């Protein structure tokens, strides 16, 4: 009984982690699915325990373990393909209302069996009424060990599917053997052989499922990191990095690369030391090649991406990679050569990992390593080309308010990717004609952000419109209160049908928000 209780905790916590990881990877890295998945899991656990007592009492714990380990890998594969129930391409965004339903439903099968296992194991004790505390105790030990093992190995040794098969094999073998030393020794040897086989053969199974999932794109590579799921796809001549089923970067993509670099270089054309928070393989490195004295440092914690991207894309000699968390790096970095330009170019601020780059705490770290006349540039995904919607204005206002506390001078460039430029020096007191002349004189000749394009984008009417939309009374984004995340959720929901209806209803009837929790 003690061993099975331990295995229950080991398997259950491992399964929860893997299901949540797969859900986040399937639905664009959205951390809201941690809550919805755990809701489905806990409801299923309660239901499983109740129904075992009521009608399933004849099913023994060993049989339930067999059912659970058979369900888990299938459940992960179903989650992997589940976005295709609602969208035509795996790279399209699924409305949260529908994705939340999937996360609840697909958390139920394994959770239900996990719930049934608790009373099943308890009743295997000699005195069931007094076995509950013992089962709780050993289940807790197992959950602790299971959490450590899965967290340490997934994304480093095994991918999600391989880890699911590995913990299933461990659970199956040790739930079925006897207590003799010989049985345990033989089982341990068999387990080691099977885990080696899982290590070598499950990547092929995972790659097969990924090939089917991303069809008709050509799958160049697919792998897990401790931070999420990555894939490298090719569509004709374009190579794209996919992070949690969203396109993080593509090459060649000249327009995106110029939006990343040219606005900052217009005010700091002589910049030599440039820091990018994010990846630099998708255009920034190519532009830097044209500047003989420029060095680009890119900070990203995903070291495993480096050699894989090097095989898919040409490596730029101007780019220095720092494999570290940006916050940790800036906290510990004591530079003798301050950065002339810092570019914050992560993904959408829809989770705490990326939202923290738009906080006063992170901006203070940037100020520490920025030259006195240096420039901070934030290219956003928010479109102010033809119209500034109330939702867009709200997001831009929060970013502006957050920047304003740390930088004396701020400029905003309207366009498809609205950009914030901030500095402690008077860099932005230039006429448009001076900006165009500087861009024309750069060693890199812009194809998109050239004089003719910017004459339209930076005219006085567009600039005045975006400044009029900025509300300086809003709160700044902070790590303690990341208000940028819910505002971004509202912004994203406007293109997602059912999400828009719910968001508009909630914000029109705010008293309902007291009921929702």
XYZ file of C-alpha atoms in Angstrom:
517
model
C 0.000 0.000 0.000
C 2.782 2.443 0.908
C 4.574 1.924 -2.395
C 1.376 2.358 -4.424
C 0.530 5.538 -2.510
C 4.006 6.859 -3.320
C 3.536 5.948 -6.992
C 0.140 7.661 -7.026
C 1.733 10.960 -5.965
C 4.695 10.444 -8.311
C 2.501 9.749 -11.333
C -0.215 12.316 -10.571
C 2.053 15.335 -10.150
C 4.126 14.294 -13.170
C 0.982 13.949 -15.287
C -0.304 17.365 -14.128
C 2.952 19.087 -15.070
C 3.054 17.448 -18.500
C -0.603 18.182 -19.274
C -0.157 21.844 -18.299
C 3.055 22.124 -20.339
C 1.338 20.624 -23.381
C -1.663 22.932 -23.015
C 0.522 26.033 -22.745
C 2.520 24.889 -25.777
C -0.632 24.212 -27.792
C -2.252 27.557 -27.012
C 0.497 30.134 -27.535
C 2.130 30.049 -24.102
C -0.893 31.419 -22.264
C -0.494 30.854 -18.505
C -4.255 31.136 -17.933
C -4.452 27.458 -18.885
C -2.658 26.527 -15.665
C -5.788 27.637 -13.800
C -8.334 26.094 -16.153
C -6.421 22.800 -16.363
C -6.152 22.514 -12.575
C -9.877 23.292 -12.293
C -10.657 20.364 -14.601
C -8.146 18.144 -12.784
C -9.531 18.812 -9.288
C -13.139 18.307 -10.383
C -12.114 15.025 -12.016
C -10.184 13.871 -8.912
C -13.200 14.495 -6.680
C -15.500 12.733 -9.131
C -13.143 9.747 -9.476
C -12.867 9.259 -5.710
C -16.637 9.526 -5.242
C -17.535 7.138 -8.062
C -14.982 4.539 -6.937
C -16.645 4.435 -3.545
C -20.067 4.378 -5.190
C -19.820 1.950 -8.123
C -16.175 1.198 -9.055
C -15.049 -0.497 -5.855
C -14.228 -3.787 -7.563
C -11.496 -2.236 -9.702
C -8.143 -2.757 -7.992
C -5.388 -0.153 -7.773
C -3.064 -2.047 -10.144
C -5.722 -2.090 -12.864
C -6.317 1.641 -12.372
C -2.590 2.305 -12.731
C -2.599 0.410 -16.048
C -5.537 2.492 -17.282
C -3.897 5.757 -16.182
C -0.567 5.126 -17.884
C -2.357 4.107 -21.078
C -4.395 7.328 -21.077
C -1.631 9.870 -20.371
C 0.375 9.679 -23.662
C -2.865 9.611 -25.674
C -4.114 12.637 -23.735
C -0.955 14.596 -24.565
C -1.270 13.795 -28.274
C -4.927 14.875 -28.239
C -3.924 18.182 -26.624
C -1.207 18.622 -29.261
C -3.744 18.405 -32.098
C -6.715 19.974 -30.281
C -6.316 23.525 -31.721
C -7.242 22.089 -35.131
C -10.783 21.533 -33.829
C -11.379 25.285 -34.102
C -8.850 26.711 -36.581
C -7.585 25.739 -40.028
C -3.882 26.097 -39.213
C -2.066 25.133 -36.040
C -0.430 28.603 -36.019
C -3.746 30.440 -35.732
C -4.896 31.684 -32.337
C -7.738 29.725 -30.728
C -10.244 31.891 -28.787
C -9.661 31.570 -25.045
C -13.252 30.486 -24.411
C -12.802 27.440 -26.647
C -9.232 26.705 -25.570
C -10.266 26.851 -21.901
C -12.956 24.254 -22.567
C -10.368 21.976 -24.190
C -8.009 22.429 -21.233
C -10.729 21.426 -18.759
C -12.025 18.447 -20.758
C -8.597 16.973 -21.552
C -7.461 17.289 -17.931
C -10.332 15.090 -16.779
C -9.367 11.541 -17.944
C -6.082 11.192 -16.031
C -7.434 13.254 -13.124
C -10.451 10.940 -12.819
C -8.255 7.825 -12.576
C -5.957 9.618 -10.130
C -8.957 10.364 -7.927
C -10.186 6.760 -8.063
C -6.740 5.476 -7.118
C -6.763 7.148 -3.709
C -9.676 5.179 -2.191
C -8.602 2.057 -4.106
C -5.155 2.137 -2.461
C -6.634 3.073 0.930
C -8.905 0.021 0.898
C -5.932 -2.255 0.236
C -4.709 -1.518 3.772
C -5.589 -3.866 6.624
C -7.560 -1.121 8.375
C -8.939 1.174 5.620
C -10.306 3.773 8.041
C -6.807 4.358 9.432
C -5.017 4.028 6.109
C -6.078 7.453 4.828
C -3.372 9.428 6.664
C -0.689 6.926 5.621
C -1.778 7.157 1.952
C -1.746 10.964 2.180
C 1.764 10.872 3.655
C 3.303 8.591 1.037
C 1.375 10.276 -1.775
C 2.916 13.580 -0.648
C 6.419 12.070 -0.721
C 5.762 10.680 -4.192
C 4.405 14.007 -5.453
C 7.510 15.807 -4.192
C 9.868 13.343 -5.891
C 7.744 13.254 -9.058
C 7.729 17.036 -9.321
C 11.511 17.200 -8.934
C 12.161 14.423 -11.451
C 9.845 15.769 -14.152
C 11.001 19.376 -13.729
C 14.661 18.311 -13.875
C 14.323 16.044 -16.916
C 11.594 17.398 -19.177
C 12.950 19.670 -21.886
C 16.503 18.536 -21.092
C 16.528 14.742 -21.306
C 12.990 13.871 -22.444
C 10.345 15.796 -24.327
C 6.767 15.868 -23.000
C 5.732 12.639 -24.695
C 8.943 10.835 -23.757
C 8.613 12.001 -20.137
C 5.016 10.758 -20.046
C 6.085 7.314 -21.258
C 9.028 7.282 -18.827
C 6.957 8.033 -15.703
C 4.316 5.572 -16.928
C 6.898 2.788 -17.194
C 8.262 3.578 -13.715
C 4.746 3.547 -12.254
C 3.704 0.350 -14.037
C 6.775 -1.696 -13.094
C 6.901 -0.741 -9.419
C 3.140 -1.068 -8.937
C 3.171 -4.706 -10.124
C 6.290 -6.255 -8.556
C 6.573 -7.887 -5.156
C 8.507 -6.709 -2.114
C 11.463 -9.116 -2.404
C 14.948 -7.727 -3.052
C 15.394 -9.931 -6.093
C 12.150 -8.688 -7.645
C 13.127 -5.076 -7.054
C 16.626 -5.633 -8.484
C 15.312 -7.310 -11.649
C 12.665 -4.612 -12.049
C 15.279 -1.863 -11.705
C 17.478 -3.406 -14.404
C 14.476 -3.779 -16.727
C 13.482 -0.198 -15.969
C 16.942 1.129 -16.881
C 16.840 -0.709 -20.227
C 13.345 0.581 -21.010
C 14.223 4.174 -20.106
C 17.236 4.046 -22.433
C 14.912 2.836 -25.181
C 12.488 5.680 -24.419
C 15.342 8.182 -24.621
C 16.400 6.991 -28.071
C 13.062 6.130 -29.704
C 10.395 8.550 -28.444
C 11.935 11.580 -30.260
C 11.031 9.845 -33.533
C 7.435 9.390 -32.355
C 7.240 13.026 -31.254
C 8.691 14.212 -34.557
C 6.122 12.132 -36.451
C 3.247 13.758 -34.564
C 4.799 17.208 -35.116
C 5.131 16.549 -38.852
C 1.412 15.787 -39.028
C 0.520 18.726 -36.792
C 2.386 21.338 -38.844
C 1.416 20.031 -42.273
C 1.701 21.480 -44.972
C 4.813 23.237 -43.605
C 8.106 21.375 -43.767
C 9.271 20.483 -40.262
C 12.997 21.227 -40.002
C 13.268 20.618 -36.258
C 11.046 20.211 -33.220
C 12.042 20.023 -29.568
C 11.195 20.932 -25.974
C 13.047 23.388 -23.772
C 12.440 24.005 -20.052
C 10.547 27.134 -21.192
C 8.184 25.635 -23.761
C 7.874 23.972 -27.134
C 9.957 25.010 -30.145
C 9.726 24.116 -33.816
C 11.575 25.315 -36.900
C 9.422 25.296 -40.035
C 10.166 25.991 -43.663
C 7.674 27.269 -46.224
C 9.351 27.608 -49.610
C 12.303 29.990 -48.928
C 11.111 31.264 -45.538
C 12.373 29.669 -42.312
C 10.363 30.379 -39.155
C 10.934 29.765 -35.450
C 7.720 28.635 -33.746
C 7.402 29.101 -29.986
C 4.346 27.459 -28.433
C 2.552 27.397 -31.803
C 3.150 31.117 -32.471
C 5.642 32.536 -34.970
C 8.488 34.158 -33.024
C 10.595 35.102 -36.036
C 11.075 34.428 -39.735
C 13.948 34.747 -42.176
C 14.123 36.373 -44.612
C 11.765 39.059 -43.288
C 13.350 42.368 -44.200
C 10.436 44.526 -43.075
C 10.394 43.090 -39.530
C 14.192 43.341 -39.296
C 14.109 47.007 -40.315
C 11.323 47.767 -37.823
C 13.562 46.233 -35.167
C 16.701 48.272 -35.961
C 16.173 51.324 -38.181
C 14.125 53.599 -35.827
C 16.817 53.327 -33.138
C 19.655 53.827 -35.645
C 17.947 56.960 -36.973
C 18.798 58.647 -33.641
C 22.009 56.731 -32.866
C 23.607 56.120 -36.296
C 27.068 55.762 -34.738
C 25.989 53.066 -32.231
C 28.659 50.447 -31.668
C 27.336 48.444 -28.728
C 23.735 47.210 -29.162
C 21.838 44.963 -26.735
C 18.750 43.013 -27.851
C 16.425 41.366 -25.339
C 15.373 38.414 -27.513
C 16.747 36.604 -30.546
C 18.914 38.360 -33.140
C 18.970 35.674 -35.846
C 15.939 37.034 -37.687
C 17.294 40.106 -39.439
C 19.078 42.136 -36.761
C 22.323 40.274 -37.361
C 22.062 40.798 -41.118
C 21.585 44.554 -40.721
C 24.481 44.704 -38.248
C 26.784 43.191 -40.907
C 26.592 46.496 -42.791
C 27.971 48.471 -39.824
C 31.733 47.828 -39.529
C 31.974 48.939 -35.879
C 28.719 47.506 -34.555
C 28.503 44.626 -32.084
C 25.081 43.128 -31.264
C 24.593 41.230 -28.000
C 21.401 39.153 -27.780
C 20.189 37.769 -24.438
C 17.938 34.711 -24.421
C 17.890 31.800 -21.926
C 17.186 29.111 -24.544
C 20.696 27.826 -25.157
C 19.351 24.730 -26.908
C 18.097 26.903 -29.756
C 21.564 28.065 -30.786
C 22.989 25.100 -32.667
C 19.576 24.221 -34.118
C 19.120 27.721 -35.553
C 22.706 27.653 -36.830
C 21.816 24.616 -38.923
C 18.724 26.321 -40.347
C 20.016 29.915 -40.750
C 23.318 31.535 -41.572
C 25.017 32.708 -38.395
C 25.954 36.399 -38.240
C 29.523 37.143 -37.061
C 28.302 40.432 -35.556
C 26.015 38.738 -33.002
C 27.182 37.665 -29.539
C 24.751 35.320 -27.784
C 24.266 35.405 -24.039
C 22.475 32.267 -22.823
C 20.921 33.692 -19.693
C 17.712 35.102 -18.328
C 17.714 38.836 -19.239
C 16.750 39.926 -15.709
C 19.461 37.792 -14.111
C 22.036 38.936 -16.647
C 21.363 42.641 -16.127
C 21.312 42.224 -12.342
C 24.779 40.664 -12.342
C 26.276 42.548 -15.297
C 28.809 45.245 -14.454
C 29.783 46.552 -17.874
C 32.733 48.836 -18.605
C 31.309 49.516 -22.073
C 27.728 50.771 -21.707
C 25.249 49.952 -24.434
C 24.447 52.658 -26.959
C 21.103 51.062 -27.835
C 18.945 48.563 -25.953
C 16.102 46.958 -27.918
C 13.383 45.124 -25.989
C 11.883 42.754 -28.534
C 10.302 39.766 -26.815
C 7.028 38.135 -27.803
C 3.551 39.442 -26.906
C 3.214 40.560 -23.241
C 0.451 38.023 -22.598
C 2.285 36.187 -19.816
C 4.449 37.115 -16.856
C 7.664 35.985 -18.577
C 7.387 38.702 -21.240
C 5.283 41.253 -19.360
C 8.081 41.730 -16.812
C 10.237 43.406 -19.513
C 7.710 46.269 -19.504
C 8.045 47.028 -15.793
C 9.890 49.708 -13.860
C 12.076 47.072 -12.253
C 13.410 45.872 -15.602
C 13.711 49.398 -17.029
C 15.826 50.395 -14.019
C 18.213 47.556 -14.885
C 18.358 48.799 -18.483
C 19.236 52.300 -17.264
C 22.125 50.797 -15.286
C 23.856 49.448 -18.420
C 22.741 52.148 -20.897
C 25.152 54.918 -21.908
C 24.235 58.433 -20.616
C 23.188 59.429 -24.142
C 21.940 55.918 -24.960
C 18.553 54.966 -26.352
C 15.988 52.334 -25.385
C 13.695 51.116 -28.167
C 10.550 48.988 -27.812
C 8.876 47.849 -31.058
C 5.341 46.729 -30.201
C 2.792 44.678 -32.132
C 0.118 47.380 -31.813
C -1.129 48.964 -35.045
C -1.684 52.736 -35.158
C -1.319 53.071 -38.909
C -4.855 54.244 -39.747
C -6.649 54.354 -36.408
C -5.907 54.229 -32.680
C -8.585 52.061 -31.063
C -9.478 52.547 -27.365
C -7.906 49.162 -26.547
C -4.681 50.083 -28.374
C -4.610 53.500 -26.700
C -4.922 51.837 -23.294
C -1.939 49.547 -23.940
C 0.218 52.353 -25.344
C -0.672 54.544 -22.369
C 0.489 51.882 -19.886
C 3.810 51.423 -21.727
C 4.314 55.202 -21.948
C 3.544 55.669 -18.250
C 6.001 52.917 -17.317
C 8.754 54.437 -19.477
C 8.092 57.999 -18.337
C 9.225 57.323 -14.775
C 12.714 56.300 -15.947
C 13.378 58.316 -19.113
C 13.173 62.082 -19.539
C 12.619 62.035 -23.309
C 10.174 59.717 -25.102
C 9.148 59.580 -28.755
C 6.540 57.350 -30.393
C 6.624 56.202 -34.010
C 3.166 55.321 -35.378
C 2.731 52.489 -37.857
C 1.869 48.806 -38.131
C 4.345 48.150 -35.316
C 4.149 51.213 -33.069
C 7.557 51.901 -31.550
C 8.629 53.631 -28.323
C 11.992 55.414 -28.200
C 13.238 56.576 -24.802
C 16.405 58.288 -23.605
C 17.783 60.472 -20.843
C 19.308 62.774 -23.477
C 17.686 65.128 -25.986
C 17.953 62.798 -28.982
C 14.523 63.284 -30.506
C 14.521 67.011 -31.267
C 14.985 66.409 -35.003
C 12.879 67.482 -37.939
C 11.541 64.675 -40.129
C 13.880 65.748 -42.928
C 16.866 65.299 -40.625
C 15.649 61.809 -39.679
C 15.253 60.856 -43.357
C 18.732 62.162 -44.189
C 20.245 60.112 -41.364
C 18.501 56.935 -42.523
C 19.639 57.570 -46.118
C 23.244 57.947 -44.926
C 23.318 54.653 -42.976
C 25.612 51.897 -44.321
C 22.464 49.774 -44.645
C 20.023 51.029 -47.290
C 16.488 50.472 -46.002
C 14.024 48.856 -48.391
C 10.863 49.452 -46.356
C 11.609 52.098 -43.716
C 12.982 54.506 -46.298
C 12.294 58.194 -46.875
C 9.153 57.629 -48.977
C 7.520 55.300 -46.440
C 8.414 57.405 -43.402
C 7.217 60.660 -44.950
C 3.732 59.184 -44.692
C 4.159 57.403 -41.344
C 5.731 60.313 -39.463
C 3.592 63.170 -40.711
C 2.313 65.621 -38.115
C -1.284 64.360 -38.213
C -0.350 60.759 -37.343
C 2.029 61.871 -34.613
C -0.538 64.204 -33.087
C -3.222 61.515 -33.216
C -1.173 58.998 -31.277
C -0.074 61.567 -28.652
C -3.684 62.654 -28.172
C -4.616 59.012 -27.530
C -2.057 58.644 -24.704
C -3.674 58.834 -21.268
C -1.102 59.920 -18.682
C -3.418 59.139 -15.752
C -3.202 55.349 -16.150
C -1.141 53.137 -13.858
C 2.304 51.950 -14.832
C 2.899 48.243 -15.401
C 4.642 46.659 -12.420
C 5.847 43.177 -11.539
C 3.573 43.294 -8.480
C 0.603 44.422 -10.592
C 1.099 43.399 -14.252
C -1.851 45.306 -15.709
C -0.415 45.072 -19.221
C -1.422 41.388 -19.375
C -5.208 41.822 -18.945
C -5.199 44.862 -21.246
C -3.409 42.791 -23.873
C -5.965 39.992 -23.385
C -8.746 42.492 -24.142
C -6.858 43.727 -27.213
C -6.316 40.170 -28.501
C -9.931 39.165 -27.873
C -11.240 41.740 -30.372
C -10.361 39.460 -33.269
C -11.597 36.235 -31.686
C -15.396 36.263 -31.828
C -16.657 34.634 -28.637
C -13.797 36.124 -26.606
C -14.782 39.624 -27.703
C -18.399 39.112 -26.625
C -17.378 37.928 -23.168
C -14.784 40.677 -22.671
C -17.173 43.438 -23.685
C -19.861 42.011 -21.372
C -17.485 41.803 -18.405
C -16.152 45.316 -18.836
C -19.643 46.726 -19.354
C -20.909 44.902 -16.227
C -17.969 44.969 -13.844
C -20.062 43.746 -10.922
C -19.982 40.311 -12.621
C -16.231 40.178 -11.975
C -16.996 39.712 -8.262
C -18.892 36.515 -9.139
C -16.441 35.011 -11.652
C -13.811 33.828 -9.091
